[in-house]
Amino acid sequence: MTERSGNIYANIPAAATDEVFEDLVRTEGARFERIVSTGQATPEGEWYDQGWDEFVILLAGEAGLAFEATGQTHTLTPGAWHVIPAHCRHRVAWTSHNSPAVWLAVHLGPATG
Amino acid sequence: MTERSGNIYANIPAAATDEVFEDLVRTEGARFERIVSTGQATPEGEWYDQGWDEFVILLAGEAGLAFEATGQTHTLTPGAWHVIPAHCRHRVAWTSHNSPAVWLAVHLGPATG
């Protein structure tokens, strides 16, 4: 693969109806994705259930990340990271309205959606 | 693997003689590392030459990232990311003194040092 670069804060949508998902780059073993949330949440009762491990870090804004197994919702501030193992059901409970929540998600493995 | 979490800005050393390298977490396919630099650089004439792909993002501070192949030094501000392919020789030319440079490096593959 070749050298690639960018800035994760470039062209942040100030507000959008939906969350904005964008691949920054794919490597052989991982997909690097930027997610920008402006108040959205995973629909009530819906859970992400992925077949691969994910590392996610919140870089700006605030968010609540909920896990079905524990019933807990973690409040994330900038710098907070979580490793979400494959099939660990989780949802975004809330995200900040006034300042966009910017996430970097690293999806690991050969089949990452 | 189990769910793991932390904050990349926790316990940032304000100043240190050397750069501080710390693994946040290892997964099957990747090693997630925090690097805190406070003015250090890769010794002149030395290059990193790794056997695996790396994704690196600067989260705080400023830094210069140099590549041997192009002879270019890129000025990195917060949010700047680079994919550094295996055996792409690179060095940290400089880092900010006054505010620590905080990096997240994602080393990809089964053998990541």
XYZ file of N, CA, C and O in Angstrom, chain B residues 19 37-42 44 58 61-66 73-77 91-99 101 103:
124
model
N 10.658 10.450 25.003
C 9.282 10.200 24.613
C 8.740 9.046 25.448
O 9.491 8.149 25.841
N 5.174 13.107 23.301
C 6.463 13.734 22.989
C 6.460 15.141 23.547
O 5.452 15.845 23.480
N 7.570 15.537 24.112
C 7.684 16.902 24.650
C 8.988 17.522 24.158
O 9.877 17.834 24.936
N 9.046 17.653 22.840
C 10.212 18.297 22.249
C 11.212 17.328 21.631
O 12.121 17.763 20.921
N 11.030 16.045 21.901
C 11.999 15.076 21.361
C 11.822 14.892 19.847
O 10.799 15.241 19.273
N 12.840 14.308 19.258
C 12.802 13.949 17.840
C 13.553 12.637 17.683
O 14.328 12.244 18.561
N 13.320 11.967 16.568
C 14.140 10.800 16.253
C 15.563 11.290 16.021
O 15.759 12.300 15.330
N 18.965 12.372 14.659
C 19.336 12.744 13.289
C 19.943 11.547 12.550
O 20.811 10.861 13.084
N -2.119 12.472 15.131
C -1.695 13.403 16.177
C -2.946 14.009 16.793
O -3.795 14.556 16.085
N -0.896 18.989 20.383
C 0.442 19.489 20.113
C 0.720 19.579 18.618
O -0.208 19.539 17.788
N 1.987 19.700 18.288
C 2.396 19.764 16.888
C 3.641 18.917 16.690
O 4.384 18.665 17.636
N 3.855 18.507 15.455
C 5.009 17.651 15.176
C 5.355 17.711 13.698
O 4.523 18.085 12.866
N 6.582 17.342 13.397
C 7.029 17.201 12.019
C 7.332 15.734 11.747
O 8.063 15.100 12.507
N 6.733 15.221 10.676
C 6.912 13.811 10.324
C 7.589 13.758 8.956
O 7.053 14.274 7.973
N 8.758 13.146 8.922
C 9.571 13.150 7.699
C 9.616 11.765 7.070
O 9.621 10.744 7.770
N 9.100 16.829 4.949
C 8.680 16.828 6.344
C 7.306 17.473 6.413
O 7.127 18.626 6.014
N 6.334 16.729 6.898
C 4.963 17.212 7.008
C 4.750 17.813 8.389
O 5.103 17.187 9.391
N 4.165 19.016 8.439
C 3.805 19.619 9.721
C 2.437 19.098 10.129
O 1.452 19.274 9.405
N 2.399 18.451 11.277
C 1.157 17.849 11.765
C 0.558 18.714 12.866
O 1.239 19.080 13.821
N -0.710 19.021 12.709
C -1.484 19.690 13.751
C -2.550 18.697 14.225
O -2.741 17.645 13.601
N 10.748 9.372 10.135
C 11.254 9.826 11.433
C 10.450 11.020 11.919
O 9.805 11.718 11.126
N 10.485 11.215 13.219
C 9.867 12.392 13.806
C 10.928 13.488 13.817
O 11.935 13.391 14.522
N 10.709 14.504 13.009
C 11.726 15.548 12.835
C 11.749 16.504 14.018
O 12.808 17.005 14.409
N 10.564 16.788 14.567
C 10.467 17.681 15.737
C 9.098 17.499 16.371
O 8.154 17.018 15.718
N 9.001 17.871 17.639
C 7.702 17.899 18.326
C 7.635 19.155 19.174
O 8.665 19.726 19.543
N 6.419 19.575 19.486
C 6.232 20.822 20.239
C 6.772 20.668 21.665
O 6.632 19.624 22.289
N 7.404 21.726 22.136
C 7.971 21.746 23.487
C 6.908 22.104 24.522
O 6.786 21.486 25.558
N 6.165 23.171 24.225
C 5.316 23.783 25.255
C 4.052 22.986 25.542
O 3.639 22.874 26.687
N 3.434 22.425 24.522
C 2.288 21.562 24.781
C 2.635 20.175 24.252
O 3.056 20.019 23.101
N 2.948 16.706 22.554
C 2.374 16.084 21.359
C 1.886 14.701 21.776
O 2.651 13.883 22.287
N 0.126 11.298 20.453
C -0.133 10.509 19.257
C -0.880 9.237 19.627
O -0.625 8.655 20.678
